[in-house]
mmCIF file of C-alpha atoms (C1' of nucleotides) in Angstrom:
data_model
loop_
_atom_site.group_PDB
_atom_site.id
_atom_site.type_symbol
_atom_site.label_atom_id
_atom_site.label_comp_id
_atom_site.label_asym_id
_atom_site.label_seq_id
_atom_site.Cartn_x
_atom_site.Cartn_y
_atom_site.Cartn_z
ATOM 1 C CA MET F 198 106.919 102.548 147.049
ATOM 2 C CA SER F 199 108.725 99.221 146.670
ATOM 3 C CA SER F 200 107.192 95.791 146.224
ATOM 4 C CA LYS F 201 106.914 92.713 148.353
ATOM 5 C CA ARG F 202 109.404 89.990 147.554
ATOM 6 C CA SER F 203 106.527 87.742 146.472
ATOM 7 C CA ASP F 204 105.292 90.328 143.969
ATOM 8 C CA VAL F 205 108.742 90.714 142.505
ATOM 9 C CA ASP F 206 109.215 86.990 142.112
ATOM 10 C CA ALA F 207 105.715 86.481 140.744
ATOM 11 C CA TYR F 208 106.078 89.098 138.013
ATOM 12 C CA GLN F 209 106.277 87.359 134.664
ATOM 13 C CA LEU F 210 107.016 89.617 131.724
ATOM 14 C CA SER F 211 105.592 87.162 129.229
ATOM 15 C CA GLU F 212 102.174 87.490 130.799
ATOM 16 C CA GLN F 213 102.112 91.263 130.648
ATOM 17 C CA ALA F 214 99.580 92.756 128.260
ATOM 18 C CA GLY F 215 101.881 95.628 127.345
ATOM 19 C CA PHE F 216 104.731 93.356 126.391
ATOM 20 C CA ASN F 217 102.433 91.152 124.346
ATOM 21 C CA LEU F 218 100.853 94.166 122.687
ATOM 22 C CA ARG F 219 104.305 95.182 121.555
ATOM 23 C CA ARG F 220 105.135 91.674 120.322
ATOM 24 C CA ALA F 221 101.830 91.245 118.519
ATOM 25 C CA ASN F 222 102.448 94.536 116.777
ATOM 26 C CA GLN F 223 105.974 93.468 115.829
ATOM 27 C CA ARG F 224 104.571 90.279 114.376
ATOM 28 C CA HIS F 225 101.956 92.156 112.386
ATOM 29 C CA VAL F 226 104.552 94.544 110.974
ATOM 30 C CA ALA F 227 106.678 91.569 109.936
ATOM 31 C CA ILE F 228 103.741 89.870 108.217
ATOM 32 C CA PHE F 229 102.703 93.106 106.528
ATOM 33 C CA SER F 230 106.240 93.743 105.290
ATOM 34 C CA LYS F 231 106.427 90.236 103.885
ATOM 35 C CA LEU F 232 103.131 90.540 101.980
ATOM 36 C CA VAL F 233 103.098 94.204 100.968
ATOM 37 C CA LYS F 234 106.212 95.023 99.021
ATOM 38 C CA GLY F 235 107.631 98.512 99.035
ATOM 39 C CA LEU F 236 105.298 100.002 101.641
ATOM 40 C CA THR F 237 105.488 100.027 105.415
ATOM 41 C CA PRO F 238 102.271 99.696 107.428
ATOM 42 C CA THR F 239 102.405 103.388 108.302
ATOM 43 C CA GLN F 240 102.980 104.427 104.710
ATOM 44 C CA PHE F 241 100.058 102.275 103.625
ATOM 45 C CA ALA F 242 97.924 103.810 106.374
ATOM 46 C CA ALA F 243 98.704 107.257 105.019
ATOM 47 C CA LEU F 244 97.692 106.209 101.490
ATOM 48 C CA ALA F 245 94.476 104.716 102.856
ATOM 49 C CA ARG F 246 93.572 107.950 104.643
ATOM 50 C CA LEU F 247 94.342 110.029 101.579
ATOM 51 C CA ASN F 248 92.142 107.698 99.567
ATOM 52 C CA GLU F 249 89.362 108.240 102.110
ATOM 53 C CA HIS F 250 89.701 111.999 102.517
ATOM 54 C CA GLY F 251 91.259 113.421 99.373
ATOM 55 C CA ALA F 252 93.553 116.444 99.756
ATOM 56 C CA ILE F 253 94.145 117.263 103.418
ATOM 57 C CA SER F 254 96.773 119.074 105.439
ATOM 58 C CA GLN F 255 99.871 117.204 106.492
ATOM 59 C CA ASN F 256 99.121 117.522 110.210
ATOM 60 C CA ARG F 257 95.553 116.369 109.728
ATOM 61 C CA LEU F 258 96.842 113.345 107.860
ATOM 62 C CA GLY F 259 99.096 112.761 110.832
ATOM 63 C CA ARG F 260 96.184 112.833 113.241
ATOM 64 C CA LEU F 261 94.171 110.490 111.036
ATOM 65 C CA THR F 262 97.056 108.013 110.988
ATOM 66 C CA ALA F 263 98.111 108.442 114.623
ATOM 67 C CA MET F 264 101.422 110.147 113.926
ATOM 68 C CA ASP F 265 102.675 113.415 115.363
ATOM 69 C CA SER F 266 103.812 116.212 113.079
ATOM 70 C CA ALA F 267 107.462 115.161 113.184
ATOM 71 C CA THR F 268 106.654 111.569 112.228
ATOM 72 C CA ILE F 269 104.144 112.335 109.480
ATOM 73 C CA LYS F 270 106.599 114.749 107.909
ATOM 74 C CA GLY F 271 109.075 111.938 107.318
ATOM 75 C CA VAL F 272 106.376 109.588 106.041
ATOM 76 C CA VAL F 273 105.048 112.140 103.545
ATOM 77 C CA GLU F 274 108.599 112.928 102.483
ATOM 78 C CA ARG F 275 109.266 109.282 101.652
ATOM 79 C CA LEU F 276 105.921 108.863 99.892
ATOM 80 C CA LYS F 277 106.715 111.921 97.786
ATOM 81 C CA ALA F 278 110.107 110.456 96.946
ATOM 82 C CA LYS F 279 108.307 107.354 95.664
ATOM 83 C CA GLY F 280 105.941 109.526 93.655
ATOM 84 C CA LEU F 281 102.877 108.243 95.504
ATOM 85 C CA VAL F 282 101.668 111.565 96.893
ATOM 86 C CA LEU F 283 101.722 115.211 95.864
ATOM 87 C CA SER F 284 101.873 118.188 98.181
ATOM 88 C CA ARG F 285 101.222 121.845 97.605
ATOM 89 C CA SER F 286 100.627 124.820 99.824
ATOM 90 C CA ASP F 287 97.095 126.020 100.442
ATOM 91 C CA LEU F 288 96.291 129.417 98.996
ATOM 92 C CA LYS F 289 93.719 130.212 101.662
ATOM 93 C CA ASP F 290 95.871 129.239 104.636
ATOM 94 C CA ARG F 291 99.522 129.746 103.884
ATOM 95 C CA ARG F 292 100.630 127.668 106.839
ATOM 96 C CA MET F 293 99.126 124.513 105.389
ATOM 97 C CA ARG F 294 100.702 121.913 103.185
ATOM 98 C CA LEU F 295 97.973 120.018 101.321
ATOM 99 C CA VAL F 296 98.791 116.390 100.623
ATOM 100 C CA GLU F 297 96.951 114.128 98.190
ATOM 101 C CA LEU F 298 97.377 110.859 96.309
ATOM 102 C CA SER F 299 99.046 110.946 92.900
ATOM 103 C CA ASP F 300 97.626 108.725 90.162
ATOM 104 C CA LYS F 301 100.454 106.324 90.855
ATOM 105 C CA GLY F 302 99.700 106.484 94.573
ATOM 106 C CA ARG F 303 96.057 105.635 93.992
ATOM 107 C CA SER F 304 97.013 102.791 91.709
ATOM 108 C CA VAL F 305 99.561 101.389 94.174
ATOM 109 C CA PHE F 306 97.039 101.627 96.993
ATOM 110 C CA GLU F 307 94.426 99.735 95.012
ATOM 111 C CA THR F 308 96.938 97.100 93.997
ATOM 112 C CA GLU F 309 98.337 96.536 97.486
ATOM 113 C CA LEU F 310 94.957 96.566 99.169
ATOM 114 C CA VAL F 311 94.518 92.836 98.643
ATOM 115 C CA ALA F 312 97.907 92.070 100.172
ATOM 116 C CA ALA F 313 97.121 94.354 103.116
ATOM 117 C CA LEU F 314 93.899 92.442 103.777
ATOM 118 C CA HIS F 315 95.853 89.182 103.573
ATOM 119 C CA ALA F 316 98.254 90.583 106.178
ATOM 120 C CA ARG F 317 95.353 91.136 108.526
ATOM 121 C CA THR F 318 94.109 87.600 107.913
ATOM 122 C CA GLU F 319 97.511 86.057 108.524
ATOM 123 C CA THR F 320 98.032 88.132 111.655
ATOM 124 C CA LEU F 321 94.777 86.829 113.103
ATOM 125 C CA ALA F 322 95.270 83.293 111.781
ATOM 126 C CA PRO F 323 96.059 81.796 115.218
ATOM 127 C CA LEU F 324 92.496 82.675 116.237
ATOM 128 C CA THR F 325 89.231 81.120 115.141
ATOM 129 C CA GLU F 326 86.765 83.308 113.214
ATOM 130 C CA GLU F 327 84.822 83.834 116.388
ATOM 131 C CA GLU F 328 87.899 84.693 118.452
ATOM 132 C CA ALA F 329 89.165 87.087 115.789
ATOM 133 C CA LYS F 330 85.872 88.968 115.851
ATOM 134 C CA THR F 331 86.025 89.181 119.633
ATOM 135 C CA PHE F 332 89.640 90.274 119.582
ATOM 136 C CA GLU F 333 89.056 93.043 117.049
ATOM 137 C CA ALA F 334 86.063 94.284 119.015
ATOM 138 C CA LEU F 335 88.017 94.435 122.276
ATOM 139 C CA LEU F 336 91.081 95.905 120.575
ATOM 140 C CA SER F 337 89.003 98.736 119.151
ATOM 141 C CA LYS F 338 88.146 99.731 122.710
ATOM 142 C CA LEU F 339 91.813 100.116 123.573
ATOM 143 C CA VAL F 340 92.864 102.633 120.963
ATOM 144 C CA MET P 140 96.421 92.125 91.207
ATOM 145 C CA SER P 141 94.291 95.210 91.689
ATOM 146 C CA SER P 142 91.043 95.533 93.662
ATOM 147 C CA LYS P 143 87.457 96.099 92.737
ATOM 148 C CA ARG P 144 86.245 99.650 93.160
ATOM 149 C CA SER P 145 83.844 98.468 95.865
ATOM 150 C CA ASP P 146 86.689 96.918 97.857
ATOM 151 C CA VAL P 147 88.710 100.089 97.615
ATOM 152 C CA ASP P 148 85.855 102.244 98.804
ATOM 153 C CA ALA P 149 84.880 99.833 101.542
ATOM 154 C CA TYR P 150 88.341 99.707 103.078
ATOM 155 C CA GLN P 151 88.286 101.525 106.380
ATOM 156 C CA LEU P 152 91.649 101.944 108.032
ATOM 157 C CA SER P 153 90.136 102.482 111.441
ATOM 158 C CA GLU P 154 88.693 98.996 111.377
ATOM 159 C CA GLN P 155 91.963 97.304 110.526
ATOM 160 C CA ALA P 156 93.412 95.098 113.241
ATOM 161 C CA GLY P 157 96.971 96.033 112.327
ATOM 162 C CA PHE P 158 96.337 99.744 112.625
ATOM 163 C CA ASN P 159 94.542 99.302 115.926
ATOM 164 C CA LEU P 160 97.290 97.048 117.224
ATOM 165 C CA ARG P 161 99.729 99.854 116.530
ATOM 166 C CA ARG P 162 97.484 102.448 118.188
ATOM 167 C CA ALA P 163 96.810 100.279 121.226
ATOM 168 C CA ASN P 164 100.527 99.807 121.615
ATOM 169 C CA GLN P 165 101.122 103.548 121.303
ATOM 170 C CA ARG P 166 98.537 104.146 123.983
ATOM 171 C CA HIS P 167 100.136 101.628 126.301
ATOM 172 C CA VAL P 168 103.575 103.150 125.814
ATOM 173 C CA ALA P 169 102.128 106.565 126.640
ATOM 174 C CA ILE P 170 100.457 105.273 129.802
ATOM 175 C CA PHE P 171 103.581 103.389 130.846
ATOM 176 C CA SER P 172 105.755 106.453 130.300
ATOM 177 C CA LYS P 173 103.405 108.557 132.385
ATOM 178 C CA LEU P 174 103.381 106.105 135.310
ATOM 179 C CA VAL P 175 106.911 104.731 135.251
ATOM 180 C CA LYS P 176 109.393 107.540 135.463
ATOM 181 C CA GLY P 177 112.826 107.204 133.931
ATOM 182 C CA LEU P 178 112.307 103.848 132.210
ATOM 183 C CA THR P 179 110.845 103.001 128.837
ATOM 184 C CA PRO P 180 108.715 99.853 128.497
ATOM 185 C CA THR P 181 111.552 98.099 126.702
ATOM 186 C CA GLN P 182 114.088 99.094 129.332
ATOM 187 C CA PHE P 183 111.756 97.837 132.033
ATOM 188 C CA ALA P 184 111.271 94.597 130.112
ATOM 189 C CA ALA P 185 115.022 94.083 130.067
ATOM 190 C CA LEU P 186 115.241 94.646 133.820
ATOM 191 C CA ALA P 187 112.390 92.183 134.342
ATOM 192 C CA ARG P 188 114.132 89.486 132.302
ATOM 193 C CA LEU P 189 117.407 90.048 134.108
ATOM 194 C CA ASN P 190 115.521 89.736 137.385
ATOM 195 C CA GLU P 191 114.079 86.424 136.182
ATOM 196 C CA HIS P 192 117.235 84.943 134.690
ATOM 197 C CA GLY P 193 120.243 86.478 136.417
ATOM 198 C CA ALA P 194 123.378 86.991 134.347
ATOM 199 C CA ILE P 195 122.788 86.162 130.683
ATOM 200 C CA SER P 196 124.353 87.074 127.369
ATOM 201 C CA GLN P 197 123.298 90.279 125.668
ATOM 202 C CA ASN P 198 121.822 88.511 122.651
ATOM 203 C CA ARG P 199 119.913 86.080 124.834
ATOM 204 C CA LEU P 200 118.476 89.026 126.735
ATOM 205 C CA GLY P 201 117.486 90.414 123.372
ATOM 206 C CA ARG P 202 115.632 87.247 122.444
ATOM 207 C CA LEU P 203 113.873 87.169 125.813
ATOM 208 C CA THR P 204 112.693 90.740 125.329
ATOM 209 C CA ALA P 205 111.918 90.482 121.598
ATOM 210 C CA MET P 206 114.716 92.763 120.409
ATOM 211 C CA ASP P 207 117.314 92.001 117.785
ATOM 212 C CA SER P 208 120.995 92.323 118.569
ATOM 213 C CA ALA P 209 121.231 95.884 117.264
ATOM 214 C CA THR P 210 118.304 97.046 119.373
ATOM 215 C CA ILE P 211 119.264 95.284 122.597
ATOM 216 C CA LYS P 212 122.758 96.736 122.300
ATOM 217 C CA GLY P 213 121.374 100.250 122.562
ATOM 218 C CA VAL P 214 119.026 99.330 125.396
ATOM 219 C CA VAL P 215 121.812 97.731 127.446
ATOM 220 C CA GLU P 216 124.050 100.712 126.699
ATOM 221 C CA ARG P 217 121.474 103.123 128.110
ATOM 222 C CA LEU P 218 120.769 100.918 131.135
ATOM 223 C CA LYS P 219 124.507 100.799 131.816
ATOM 224 C CA ALA P 220 124.677 104.578 131.541
ATOM 225 C CA LYS P 221 121.986 104.756 134.233
ATOM 226 C CA GLY P 222 123.915 102.296 136.380
ATOM 227 C CA LEU P 223 121.082 99.761 136.364
ATOM 228 C CA VAL P 224 122.980 96.869 134.786
ATOM 229 C CA LEU P 225 126.521 95.570 134.702
ATOM 230 C CA SER P 226 128.181 93.764 131.832
ATOM 231 C CA ARG P 227 131.348 91.699 131.631
ATOM 232 C CA SER P 228 132.789 89.271 129.165
ATOM 233 C CA ASP P 229 132.403 85.540 129.760
ATOM 234 C CA LEU P 230 135.659 83.697 130.458
ATOM 235 C CA LYS P 231 134.410 80.426 128.974
ATOM 236 C CA ASP P 232 133.045 81.904 125.758
ATOM 237 C CA ARG P 233 134.992 84.974 124.807
ATOM 238 C CA ARG P 234 132.366 86.103 122.307
ATOM 239 C CA MET P 235 129.775 86.641 125.033
ATOM 240 C CA ARG P 236 128.958 89.744 126.981
ATOM 241 C CA LEU P 237 127.223 88.757 130.219
ATOM 242 C CA VAL P 238 124.662 91.273 131.442
ATOM 243 C CA GLU P 239 123.143 91.374 134.928
ATOM 244 C CA LEU P 240 121.239 93.669 137.251
ATOM 245 C CA SER P 241 123.238 95.987 139.489
ATOM 246 C CA ASP P 242 122.006 96.487 143.062
ATOM 247 C CA LYS P 243 120.572 99.782 141.940
ATOM 248 C CA GLY P 244 118.954 98.063 138.965
ATOM 249 C CA ARG P 245 117.290 95.490 141.186
ATOM 250 C CA SER P 246 116.111 98.184 143.550
ATOM 251 C CA VAL P 247 114.706 100.319 140.722
ATOM 252 C CA PHE P 248 112.960 97.309 139.230
ATOM 253 C CA GLU P 249 111.315 96.457 142.545
ATOM 254 C CA THR P 250 110.274 100.049 143.075
ATOM 255 C CA GLU P 251 108.813 100.559 139.608
ATOM 256 C CA LEU P 252 107.077 97.201 139.528
ATOM 257 C CA VAL P 253 103.968 98.626 141.165
ATOM 258 C CA ALA P 254 103.759 101.444 138.631
ATOM 259 C CA ALA P 255 104.252 98.962 135.787
ATOM 260 C CA LEU P 256 101.333 96.906 137.033
ATOM 261 C CA HIS P 257 99.248 100.064 137.276
ATOM 262 C CA ALA P 258 100.142 100.802 133.652
ATOM 263 C CA ARG P 259 98.734 97.445 132.633
ATOM 264 C CA THR P 260 95.568 98.126 134.633
ATOM 265 C CA GLU P 261 95.081 101.556 133.105
ATOM 266 C CA THR P 262 95.739 100.242 129.605
ATOM 267 C CA LEU P 263 93.007 97.648 130.029
ATOM 268 C CA ALA P 264 90.683 99.992 131.919
ATOM 269 C CA PRO P 265 88.238 100.445 129.002
ATOM 270 C CA LEU P 266 87.447 96.733 129.319
ATOM 271 C CA THR P 267 85.512 94.909 132.020
ATOM 272 C CA GLU P 268 87.389 92.334 134.125
ATOM 273 C CA GLU P 269 85.933 89.603 132.003
ATOM 274 C CA GLU P 270 86.803 91.305 128.714
ATOM 275 C CA ALA P 271 90.334 92.028 129.893
ATOM 276 C CA LYS P 272 90.876 88.363 130.690
ATOM 277 C CA THR P 273 89.572 87.387 127.268
ATOM 278 C CA PHE P 274 91.673 90.018 125.546
ATOM 279 C CA GLU P 275 94.877 88.949 127.271
ATOM 280 C CA ALA P 276 94.187 85.308 126.450
ATOM 281 C CA LEU P 277 93.594 86.053 122.759
ATOM 282 C CA LEU P 278 96.527 88.459 122.595
ATOM 283 C CA SER P 279 98.870 85.811 123.938
ATOM 284 C CA LYS P 280 97.991 83.676 120.925
ATOM 285 C CA LEU P 281 99.136 86.410 118.573
ATOM 286 C CA VAL P 282 102.710 86.858 119.727
ATOM 287 C "C1'" DC V 214 92.276 146.933 113.853
ATOM 288 C "C1'" DC V 215 95.352 144.787 117.361
ATOM 289 C "C1'" DG V 216 97.251 141.733 120.327
ATOM 290 C "C1'" DA V 217 96.670 137.063 122.701
ATOM 291 C "C1'" DG V 218 96.234 132.539 121.779
ATOM 292 C "C1'" DA V 219 95.942 128.658 118.746
ATOM 293 C "C1'" DT V 220 97.541 126.023 114.804
ATOM 294 C "C1'" DT V 221 100.776 124.609 111.016
ATOM 295 C "C1'" DG V 222 104.872 122.808 109.903
ATOM 296 C "C1'" DC V 223 109.928 122.456 110.993
ATOM 297 C "C1'" DT V 224 114.134 120.999 113.557
ATOM 298 C "C1'" DC V 225 116.705 118.598 117.031
ATOM 299 C "C1'" DG V 226 117.486 114.987 120.198
ATOM 300 C "C1'" DT V 227 116.483 110.480 121.945
ATOM 301 C "C1'" DA V 228 114.699 105.712 121.702
ATOM 302 C "C1'" DT V 229 113.033 101.682 119.601
ATOM 303 C "C1'" DA V 230 113.093 98.404 115.448
ATOM 304 C "C1'" DC V 231 115.159 95.782 111.946
ATOM 305 C "C1'" DA V 232 117.910 94.441 107.605
ATOM 306 C "C1'" DA V 233 122.430 93.682 106.101
ATOM 307 C "C1'" DA V 234 127.176 93.147 106.308
ATOM 308 C "C1'" DC V 235 131.011 92.298 109.241
ATOM 309 C "C1'" DA V 236 134.843 90.102 112.394
ATOM 310 C "C1'" DG V 237 135.925 87.054 115.944
ATOM 311 C "C1'" DA V 238 135.033 82.840 118.625
ATOM 312 C "C1'" DT V 239 133.097 78.405 118.984
ATOM 313 C "C1'" DG V 240 131.192 73.939 117.137
ATOM 314 C "C1'" DT V 241 130.864 70.331 114.182
ATOM 315 C "C1'" DT V 242 132.014 67.080 110.946
ATOM 316 C "C1'" DG V 243 134.370 64.549 107.530
ATOM 317 C "C1'" DC B 233 142.782 68.550 112.437
ATOM 318 C "C1'" DA B 234 141.041 71.484 108.866
ATOM 319 C "C1'" DA B 235 136.898 73.259 106.504
ATOM 320 C "C1'" DC B 236 132.641 74.859 107.368
ATOM 321 C "C1'" DA B 237 128.708 76.397 109.724
ATOM 322 C "C1'" DT B 238 126.954 78.818 113.504
ATOM 323 C "C1'" DC B 239 126.774 82.037 117.001
ATOM 324 C "C1'" DT B 240 128.503 86.322 119.336
ATOM 325 C "C1'" DG B 241 128.421 91.205 119.285
ATOM 326 C "C1'" DT B 242 129.165 95.543 116.306
ATOM 327 C "C1'" DT B 243 128.223 98.960 112.818
ATOM 328 C "C1'" DT B 244 125.578 101.330 109.279
ATOM 329 C "C1'" DG B 245 121.442 102.802 107.186
ATOM 330 C "C1'" DT B 246 116.521 103.382 107.151
ATOM 331 C "C1'" DA B 247 111.984 104.049 109.347
ATOM 332 C "C1'" DT B 248 108.870 104.954 112.932
ATOM 333 C "C1'" DA B 249 107.781 107.544 117.397
ATOM 334 C "C1'" DC B 250 107.600 111.399 120.314
ATOM 335 C "C1'" DG B 251 108.984 115.457 123.427
ATOM 336 C "C1'" DA B 252 110.418 120.102 123.148
ATOM 337 C "C1'" DG B 253 111.227 124.351 121.176
ATOM 338 C "C1'" DC B 254 110.758 127.390 117.147
ATOM 339 C "C1'" DA B 255 108.832 130.872 113.436
ATOM 340 C "C1'" DA B 256 105.074 131.914 110.487
ATOM 341 C "C1'" DT B 257 100.325 132.320 110.083
ATOM 342 C "C1'" DC B 258 95.621 132.483 111.297
ATOM 343 C "C1'" DT B 259 91.568 133.456 114.525
ATOM 344 C "C1'" DC B 260 89.154 135.770 117.632
ATOM 345 C "C1'" DG B 261 88.007 138.915 121.440
ATOM 346 C "C1'" DG B 262 88.007 143.494 122.671
#
DNA sequence: CCGAGATTGCTCGTATACAAACAGATGTTG
DNA sequence: CAACATCTGTTTGTATACGAGCAATCTCGG
């Protein structure tokens, strides 16, 4: 199933939604890293979910933050190393590893929240208020 | 610089543009991987740029595909291993490593182009034609 | 109660992604 | 032309991201 010459020549990577999705994400990560010191976007996402849900299993935290079990394991490991989360095994279900915010983790989350919101603002800065609203609405349909 | 309690409680990760940008990108990568066999989105992007530009230096290819020199090195390495690109050193500038499509690389690119376009379509499928146009236009301002 | 199936978390392997430090080649400029 | 800056590609280390395969545990139907 090959393509016509004209298709091949007309294909412009820069116009591809997938490529631009990747670049927009790269840009957001860069902005976030600049504004939020000491936490990656994924680590911050994990703290946010723990703040929302309290003590939950590691895999559930992974699902809530869109990370598979292998990825969330590493994230939790690094958050534990920073003293931002605690984990303990569940007495009812001995498979489970309950994860929750430490006092320090809660404090760091609350402190960095402002910077995280600034990161969102700066990421969307090339758009007008109206456009940003539209963009976020459409984006939420693509997740 | 901490946050008010109300801010902390009101923060909803799922509504954050950055988080959704990451998830939308994950979804696109998954769709692309399902439809385009044997090539990652980044590998395909590199082939597309080489198809557009002919023989170019490895770092320049990296800039055209939004990868730093460490990342593009690995991508080119794997494309070489698959026999899709060739690389040789430039005689004029002995620092440079010129990279170009092999015949097989060009053929694979042309073959997979259709699937890549389908991936874009499926990624944007939750949107109407009109919304997709709007989304792509706004997205292109955020790269 | 028992065995099939599901779930939890782990490990390994591969592929981006990027910061930082490096050596070698090229360029620029006083 | 020599000093310096810049650019090339490489390497190392860290952090997602995910497929695949694994053992331990739980659930549920019979």
